[in-house]
Tab-separated table of C-alpha atoms and ligand atoms in Angstrom:
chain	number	residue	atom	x	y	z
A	1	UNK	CA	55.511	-18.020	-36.592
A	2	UNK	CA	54.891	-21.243	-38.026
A	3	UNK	CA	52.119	-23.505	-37.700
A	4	UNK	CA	53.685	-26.916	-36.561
A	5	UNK	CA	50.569	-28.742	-35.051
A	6	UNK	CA	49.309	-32.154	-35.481
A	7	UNK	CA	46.518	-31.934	-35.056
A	8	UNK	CA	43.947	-28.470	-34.952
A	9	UNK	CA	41.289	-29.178	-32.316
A	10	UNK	CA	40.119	-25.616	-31.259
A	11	UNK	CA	41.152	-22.006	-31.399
A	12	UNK	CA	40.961	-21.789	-27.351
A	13	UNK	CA	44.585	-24.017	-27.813
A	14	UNK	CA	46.238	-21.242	-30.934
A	15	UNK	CA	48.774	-18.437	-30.344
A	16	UNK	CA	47.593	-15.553	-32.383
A	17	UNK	CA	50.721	-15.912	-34.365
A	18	UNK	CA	49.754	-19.076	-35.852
A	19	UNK	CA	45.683	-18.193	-36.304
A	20	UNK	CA	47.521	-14.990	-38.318
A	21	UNK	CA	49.544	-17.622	-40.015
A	22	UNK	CA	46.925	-19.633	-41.152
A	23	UNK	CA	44.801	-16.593	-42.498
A	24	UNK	CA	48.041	-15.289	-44.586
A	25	UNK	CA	48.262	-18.828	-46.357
A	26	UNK	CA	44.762	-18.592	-46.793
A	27	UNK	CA	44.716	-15.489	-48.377
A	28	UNK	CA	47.895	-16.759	-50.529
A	29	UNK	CA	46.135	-19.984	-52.028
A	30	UNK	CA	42.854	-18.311	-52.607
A	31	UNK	CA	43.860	-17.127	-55.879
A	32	UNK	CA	43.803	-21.025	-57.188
A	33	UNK	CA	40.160	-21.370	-57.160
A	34	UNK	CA	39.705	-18.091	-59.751
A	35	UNK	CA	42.061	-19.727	-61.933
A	36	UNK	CA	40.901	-21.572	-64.808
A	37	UNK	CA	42.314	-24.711	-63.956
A	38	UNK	CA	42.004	-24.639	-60.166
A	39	UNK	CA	44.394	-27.325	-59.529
A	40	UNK	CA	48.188	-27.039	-57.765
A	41	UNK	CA	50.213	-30.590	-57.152
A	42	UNK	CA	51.205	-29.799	-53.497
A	43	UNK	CA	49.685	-32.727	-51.906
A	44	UNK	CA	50.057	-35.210	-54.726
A	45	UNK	CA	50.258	-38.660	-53.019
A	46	UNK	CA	48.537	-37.467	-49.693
A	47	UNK	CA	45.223	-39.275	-48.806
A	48	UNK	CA	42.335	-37.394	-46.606
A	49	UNK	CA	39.239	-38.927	-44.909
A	50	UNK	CA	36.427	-37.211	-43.747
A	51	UNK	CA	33.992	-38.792	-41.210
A	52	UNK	CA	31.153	-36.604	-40.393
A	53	UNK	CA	28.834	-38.004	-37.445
A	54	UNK	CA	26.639	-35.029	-38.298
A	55	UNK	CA	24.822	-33.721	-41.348
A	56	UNK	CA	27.445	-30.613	-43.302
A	57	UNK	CA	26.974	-28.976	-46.979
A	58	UNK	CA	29.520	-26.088	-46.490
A	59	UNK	CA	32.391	-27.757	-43.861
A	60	UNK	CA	32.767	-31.069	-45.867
A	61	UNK	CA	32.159	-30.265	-49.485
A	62	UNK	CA	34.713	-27.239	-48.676
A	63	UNK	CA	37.289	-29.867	-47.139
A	64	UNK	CA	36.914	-32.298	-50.322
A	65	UNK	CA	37.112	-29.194	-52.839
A	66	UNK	CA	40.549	-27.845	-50.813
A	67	UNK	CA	41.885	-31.476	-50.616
A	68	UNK	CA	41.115	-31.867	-54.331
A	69	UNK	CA	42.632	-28.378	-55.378
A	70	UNK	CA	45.722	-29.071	-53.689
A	71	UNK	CA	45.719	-32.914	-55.474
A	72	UNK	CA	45.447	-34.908	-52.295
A	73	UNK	CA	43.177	-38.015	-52.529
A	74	UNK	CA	39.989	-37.858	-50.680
A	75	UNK	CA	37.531	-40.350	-49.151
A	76	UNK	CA	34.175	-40.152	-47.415
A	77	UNK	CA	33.002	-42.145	-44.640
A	78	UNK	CA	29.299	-42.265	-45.479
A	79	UNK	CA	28.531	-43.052	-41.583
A	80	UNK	CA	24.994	-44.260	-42.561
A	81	UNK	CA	25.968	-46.569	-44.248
A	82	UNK	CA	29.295	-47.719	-42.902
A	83	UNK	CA	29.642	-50.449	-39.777
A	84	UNK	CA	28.803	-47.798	-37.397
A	85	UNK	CA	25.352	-48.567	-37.695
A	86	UNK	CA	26.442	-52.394	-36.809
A	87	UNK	CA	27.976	-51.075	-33.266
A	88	UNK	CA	31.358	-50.163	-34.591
A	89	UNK	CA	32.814	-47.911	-32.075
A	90	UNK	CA	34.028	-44.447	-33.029
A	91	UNK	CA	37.753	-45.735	-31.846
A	92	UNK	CA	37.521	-48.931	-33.955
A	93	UNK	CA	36.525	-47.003	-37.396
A	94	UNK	CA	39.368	-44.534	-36.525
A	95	UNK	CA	41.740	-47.126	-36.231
A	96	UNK	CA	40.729	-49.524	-39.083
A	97	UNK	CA	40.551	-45.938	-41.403
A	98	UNK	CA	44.069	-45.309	-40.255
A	99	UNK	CA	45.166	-48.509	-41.033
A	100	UNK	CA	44.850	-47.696	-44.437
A	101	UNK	CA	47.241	-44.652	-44.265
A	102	UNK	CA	45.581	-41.418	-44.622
A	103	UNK	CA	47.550	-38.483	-44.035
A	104	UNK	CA	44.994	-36.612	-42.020
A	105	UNK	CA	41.416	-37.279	-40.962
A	106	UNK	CA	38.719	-34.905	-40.626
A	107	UNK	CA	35.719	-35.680	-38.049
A	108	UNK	CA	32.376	-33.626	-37.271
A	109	UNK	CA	30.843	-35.412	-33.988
A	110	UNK	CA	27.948	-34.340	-32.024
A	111	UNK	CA	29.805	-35.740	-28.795
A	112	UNK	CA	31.905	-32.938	-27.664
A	113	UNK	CA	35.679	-33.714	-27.156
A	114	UNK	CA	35.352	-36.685	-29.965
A	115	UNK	CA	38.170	-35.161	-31.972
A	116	UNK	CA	40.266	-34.689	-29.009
A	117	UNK	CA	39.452	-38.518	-28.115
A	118	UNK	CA	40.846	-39.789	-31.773
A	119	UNK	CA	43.503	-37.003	-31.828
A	120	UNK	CA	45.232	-38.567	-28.479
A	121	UNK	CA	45.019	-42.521	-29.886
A	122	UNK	CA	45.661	-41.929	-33.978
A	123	UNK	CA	49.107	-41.092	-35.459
A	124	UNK	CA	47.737	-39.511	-38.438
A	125	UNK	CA	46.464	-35.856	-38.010
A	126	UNK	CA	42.986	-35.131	-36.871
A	127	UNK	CA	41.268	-31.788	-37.751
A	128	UNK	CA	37.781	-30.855	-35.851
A	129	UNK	CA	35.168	-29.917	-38.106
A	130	UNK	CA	32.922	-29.247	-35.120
A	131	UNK	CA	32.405	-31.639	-31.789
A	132	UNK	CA	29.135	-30.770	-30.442
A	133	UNK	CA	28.598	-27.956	-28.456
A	134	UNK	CA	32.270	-27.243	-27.828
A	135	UNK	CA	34.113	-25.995	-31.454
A	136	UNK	CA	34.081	-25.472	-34.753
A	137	UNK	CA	37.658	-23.975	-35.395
A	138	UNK	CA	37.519	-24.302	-39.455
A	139	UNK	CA	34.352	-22.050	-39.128
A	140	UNK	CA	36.118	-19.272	-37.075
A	141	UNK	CA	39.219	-19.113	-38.763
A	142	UNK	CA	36.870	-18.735	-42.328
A	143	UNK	CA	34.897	-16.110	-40.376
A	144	UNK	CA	38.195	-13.994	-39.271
A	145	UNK	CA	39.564	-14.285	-42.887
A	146	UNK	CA	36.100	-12.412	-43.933
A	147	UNK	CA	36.065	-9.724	-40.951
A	148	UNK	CA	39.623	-9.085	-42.248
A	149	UNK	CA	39.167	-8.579	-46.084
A	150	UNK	CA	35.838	-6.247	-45.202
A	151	UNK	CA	37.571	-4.551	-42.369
A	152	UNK	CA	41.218	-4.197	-43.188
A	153	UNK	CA	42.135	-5.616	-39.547
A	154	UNK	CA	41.305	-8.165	-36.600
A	155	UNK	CA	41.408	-6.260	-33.388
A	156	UNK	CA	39.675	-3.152	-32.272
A	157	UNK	CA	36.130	-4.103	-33.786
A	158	UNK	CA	32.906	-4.426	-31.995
A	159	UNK	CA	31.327	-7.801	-33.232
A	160	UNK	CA	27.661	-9.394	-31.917
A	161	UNK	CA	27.368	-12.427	-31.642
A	162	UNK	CA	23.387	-13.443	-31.416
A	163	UNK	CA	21.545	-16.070	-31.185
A	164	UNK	CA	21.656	-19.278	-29.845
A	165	UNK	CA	24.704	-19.439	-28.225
A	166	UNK	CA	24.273	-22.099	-25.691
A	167	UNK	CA	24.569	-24.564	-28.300
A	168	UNK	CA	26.825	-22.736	-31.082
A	169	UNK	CA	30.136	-24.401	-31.426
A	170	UNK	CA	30.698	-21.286	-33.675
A	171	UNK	CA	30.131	-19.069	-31.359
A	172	UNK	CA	32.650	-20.293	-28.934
A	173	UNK	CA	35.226	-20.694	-31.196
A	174	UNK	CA	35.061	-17.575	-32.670
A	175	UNK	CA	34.768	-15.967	-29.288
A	176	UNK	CA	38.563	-17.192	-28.613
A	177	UNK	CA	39.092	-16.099	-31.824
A	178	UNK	CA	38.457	-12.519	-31.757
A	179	UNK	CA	39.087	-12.243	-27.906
A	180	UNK	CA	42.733	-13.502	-28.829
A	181	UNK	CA	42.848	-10.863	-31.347
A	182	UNK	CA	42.153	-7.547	-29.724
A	183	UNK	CA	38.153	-7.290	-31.113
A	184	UNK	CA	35.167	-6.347	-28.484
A	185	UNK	CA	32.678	-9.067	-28.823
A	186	UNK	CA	29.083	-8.719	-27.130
A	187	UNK	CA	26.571	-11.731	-27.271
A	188	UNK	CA	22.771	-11.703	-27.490
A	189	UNK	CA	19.688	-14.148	-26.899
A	190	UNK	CA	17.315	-15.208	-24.770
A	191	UNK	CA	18.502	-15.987	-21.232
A	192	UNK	CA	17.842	-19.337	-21.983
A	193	UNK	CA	20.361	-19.646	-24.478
A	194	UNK	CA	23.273	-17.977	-22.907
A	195	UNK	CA	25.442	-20.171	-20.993
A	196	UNK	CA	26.233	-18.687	-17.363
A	197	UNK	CA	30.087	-19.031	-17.568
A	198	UNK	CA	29.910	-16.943	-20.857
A	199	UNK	CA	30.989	-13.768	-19.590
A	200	UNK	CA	34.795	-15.876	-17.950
A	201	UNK	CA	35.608	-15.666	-21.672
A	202	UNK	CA	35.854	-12.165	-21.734
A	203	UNK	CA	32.493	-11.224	-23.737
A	204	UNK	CA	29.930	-8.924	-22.853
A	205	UNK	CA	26.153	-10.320	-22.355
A	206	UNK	CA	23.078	-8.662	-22.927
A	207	UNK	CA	19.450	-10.142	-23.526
A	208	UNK	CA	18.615	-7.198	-26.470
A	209	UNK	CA	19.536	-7.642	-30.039
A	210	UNK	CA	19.170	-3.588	-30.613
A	211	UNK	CA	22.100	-2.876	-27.452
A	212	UNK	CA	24.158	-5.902	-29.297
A	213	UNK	CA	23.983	-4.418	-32.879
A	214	UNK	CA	24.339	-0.515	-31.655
A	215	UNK	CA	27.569	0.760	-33.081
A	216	UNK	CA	28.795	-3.071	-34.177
A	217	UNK	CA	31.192	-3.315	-37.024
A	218	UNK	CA	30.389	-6.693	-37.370
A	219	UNK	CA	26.764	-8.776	-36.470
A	220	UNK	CA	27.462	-12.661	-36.415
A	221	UNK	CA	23.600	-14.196	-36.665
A	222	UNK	CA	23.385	-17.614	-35.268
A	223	UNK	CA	20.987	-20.312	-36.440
A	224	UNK	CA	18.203	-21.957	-33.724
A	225	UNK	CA	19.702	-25.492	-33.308
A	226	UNK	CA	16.164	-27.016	-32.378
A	227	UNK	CA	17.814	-30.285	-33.096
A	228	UNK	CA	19.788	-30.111	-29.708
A	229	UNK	CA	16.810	-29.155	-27.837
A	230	UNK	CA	15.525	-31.908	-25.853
A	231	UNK	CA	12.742	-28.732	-24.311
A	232	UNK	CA	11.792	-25.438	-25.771
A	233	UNK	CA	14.057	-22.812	-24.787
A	234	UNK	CA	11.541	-19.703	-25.636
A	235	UNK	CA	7.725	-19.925	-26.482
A	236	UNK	CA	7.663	-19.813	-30.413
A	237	UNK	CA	9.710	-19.255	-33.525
A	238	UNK	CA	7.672	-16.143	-34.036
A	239	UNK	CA	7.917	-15.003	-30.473
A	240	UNK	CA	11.924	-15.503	-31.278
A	241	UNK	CA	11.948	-14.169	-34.668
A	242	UNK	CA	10.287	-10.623	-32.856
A	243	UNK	CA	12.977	-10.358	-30.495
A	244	UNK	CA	16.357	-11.642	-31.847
A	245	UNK	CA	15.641	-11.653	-35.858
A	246	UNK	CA	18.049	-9.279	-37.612
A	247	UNK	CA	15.586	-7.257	-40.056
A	248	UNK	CA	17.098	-4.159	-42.372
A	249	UNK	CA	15.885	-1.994	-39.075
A	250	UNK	CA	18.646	-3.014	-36.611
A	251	UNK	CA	21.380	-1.923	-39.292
A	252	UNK	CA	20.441	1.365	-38.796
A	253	UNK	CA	21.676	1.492	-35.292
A	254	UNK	CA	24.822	-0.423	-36.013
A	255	UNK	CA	28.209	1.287	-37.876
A	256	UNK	CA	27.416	2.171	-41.594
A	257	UNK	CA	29.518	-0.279	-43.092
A	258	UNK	CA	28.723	-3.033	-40.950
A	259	UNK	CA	29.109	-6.639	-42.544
A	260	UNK	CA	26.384	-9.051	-41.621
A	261	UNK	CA	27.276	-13.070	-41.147
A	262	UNK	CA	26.083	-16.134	-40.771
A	263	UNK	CA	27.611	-19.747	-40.661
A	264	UNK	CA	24.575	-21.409	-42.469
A	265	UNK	CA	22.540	-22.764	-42.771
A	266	UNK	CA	19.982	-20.111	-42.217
A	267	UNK	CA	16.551	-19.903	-41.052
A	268	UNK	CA	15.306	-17.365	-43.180
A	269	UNK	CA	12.652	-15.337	-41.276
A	270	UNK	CA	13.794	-16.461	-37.959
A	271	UNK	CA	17.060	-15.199	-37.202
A	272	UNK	CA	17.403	-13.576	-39.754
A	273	UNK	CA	15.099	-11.751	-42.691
A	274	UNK	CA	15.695	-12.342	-46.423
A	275	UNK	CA	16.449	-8.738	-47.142
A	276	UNK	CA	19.626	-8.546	-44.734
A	277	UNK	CA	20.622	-12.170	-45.419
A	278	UNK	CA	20.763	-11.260	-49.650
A	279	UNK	CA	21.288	-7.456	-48.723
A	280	UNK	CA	24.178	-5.362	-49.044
A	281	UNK	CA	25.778	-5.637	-46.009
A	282	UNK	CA	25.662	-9.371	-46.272
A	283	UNK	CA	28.786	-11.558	-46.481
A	284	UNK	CA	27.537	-15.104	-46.454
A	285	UNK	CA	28.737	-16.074	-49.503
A	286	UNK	CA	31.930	-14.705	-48.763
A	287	UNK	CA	32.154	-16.716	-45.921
A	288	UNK	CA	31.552	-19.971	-48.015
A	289	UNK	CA	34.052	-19.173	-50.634
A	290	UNK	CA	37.010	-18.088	-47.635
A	291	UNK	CA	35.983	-21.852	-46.105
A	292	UNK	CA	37.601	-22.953	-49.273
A	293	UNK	CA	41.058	-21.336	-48.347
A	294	UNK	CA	40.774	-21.253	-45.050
A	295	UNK	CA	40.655	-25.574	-45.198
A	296	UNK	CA	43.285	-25.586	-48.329
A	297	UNK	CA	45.421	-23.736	-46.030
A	298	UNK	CA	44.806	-25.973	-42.690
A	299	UNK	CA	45.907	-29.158	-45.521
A	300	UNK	CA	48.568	-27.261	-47.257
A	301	UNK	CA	50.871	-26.916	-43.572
A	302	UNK	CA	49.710	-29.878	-41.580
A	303	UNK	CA	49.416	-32.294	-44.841
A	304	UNK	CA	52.040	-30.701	-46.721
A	305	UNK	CA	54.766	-28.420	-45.465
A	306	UNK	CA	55.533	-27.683	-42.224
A	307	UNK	CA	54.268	-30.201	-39.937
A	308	UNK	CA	57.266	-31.684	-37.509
B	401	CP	N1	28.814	-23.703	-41.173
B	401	CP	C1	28.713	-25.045	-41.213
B	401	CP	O1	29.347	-25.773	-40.429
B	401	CP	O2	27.846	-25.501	-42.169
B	401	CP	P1	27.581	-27.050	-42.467
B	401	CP	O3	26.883	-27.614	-41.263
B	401	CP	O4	26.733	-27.077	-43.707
B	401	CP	O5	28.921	-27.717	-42.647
């Protein structure tokens, strides 16, 4: 199976062949960032351009860092201060960018589908570093590439998914992910923050974080997006925090080498307490460093090799 896309826009639209594709070349190219001079010249001569719409640390520093360990060129649309804030459409800046030649643009939106939108009108590639509520494939495919280093294997786990999943791009796209892959995944909030549909993706729902965790090879904490709450969607962060924050407690009812993960960036003491987050079972960082491969490997065979 190769990987012979244009353009990567979700998981929902992989085979499992080519997510399992991806992770191999991940797992190839990670050795160039332990090497003293972490620099290869596959992508000499090949120009990427990020445009993130939304605030990142880990998704675009991790794209510029692959791009420039592979020795493509990189540029960043600094959208505050670019002509969007004159009225430039989203369209026009995509074209006028691609007018310079790029070889593949990168775009975090908080309008769902916006990557989709560019990916049908540009000729140059378009990767989604996370539309709105809809995906965040990089994330996923970084988040299988850890399950599968700390668990030898994609399918047959039971992973919880918890938090606030009505508005976690992560959580949907790693929900096709694993789903895709043979893995049990249950999801847990508040009933406010689980989506009705959620259970036509093939997940099981419950409202209790201790049922979610119980005999989970894998707990996936997700971060309160109070930014995309226009109301409050449960009566206090403490009220939250009592219910659905992972403390060193809930690992006791979950399999003893459970890995704990988050996407970042945390809320300590909300979702999640500082003695799981820096604990043992704790693969955060992990997580951060696989984004690194995971995104040299998305450049490496859409920038580099095998695209048609
Ligand atoms: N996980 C993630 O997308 O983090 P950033 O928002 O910092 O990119």
């Amino acid at each position: 199976m190769e990987f012979r896309r244009k353009d990567l826009l979700g998981i929902a639209e992989l085979e499992p062949g080519e997510i399992l594709h991806i992770l191999d070349t991940a797992a190839s190219l990670k050795e160039i960032s332990t090497r003293a001079i972490k620099k290869v010249p596959t992508l000499r001569g090949k120009t990427v351009v990020t445009m993130f719409y939304e605030p990142s640390t880990r998704t675009r520093m991790s794209f510029e860092i692959a791009a420039k360990r592979l020795s493509a060129d990189t540029l960043n649309l600094t959208v505050a201060a670019s002509s969007a804030v004159k009225g430039e459409t989203l369209e026009d800046t995509a074209h006028n960018l691609e007018a310079m030649e790029p070889d593949i643009l990168i775009i975090r939106h908080p309008a769902s589908g916006a990557p989709h939108f560019l990916a049908k009108r540009l000729r140059c590639g378009v990767i989604n570093a996370g539309d709105g509520i809809h995906e965040h494939p990089t994330q996923a495919l970084l988040d299988l590439l850890t399950i599968r280093e700390a668990k030898g294997r994609l399918s047959g786990l039971k992973v919880a998914i918890v938090g606030d999943i009505l508005h976690s791009r992560v959580a949907r796209s790693n929900i096709h992910a694993l789903t895709k892959l043979g893995s049990r995944v249950t999801v847990a909030g508040p009933a406010t923050l689980i989506p009705p549909y959620l259970e036509t993706l093939g997940v099981e729902v419950t409202y209790s974080l201790e049922e979610a965790v119980r005999g989970a090879d894998v707990i996936m904490m997700l971060r309160i997006q109070l930014e995309r709450m226009g109301q409050m969607f449960f009566s206090t962060l403490r009220e939250y925090s009592t219910y659905f924050g992972l403390g060193l407690r809930h690992l006791k009812l979950a399999k003893e080498d459970v890995i704990v993960m988050h996407p970042g960036p945390m809320n300590r003491g909300v979702e999640i307490s500082p003695e799981v987050a820096d604990g043992v079972h704790s693969v955060i960082l992990q997580q951060v460093a696989n984004g690194v491969a995971v995104r040299m490997a998305l450049l490496y065979l859409m920038v580099g090799g095998e695209k048609e």
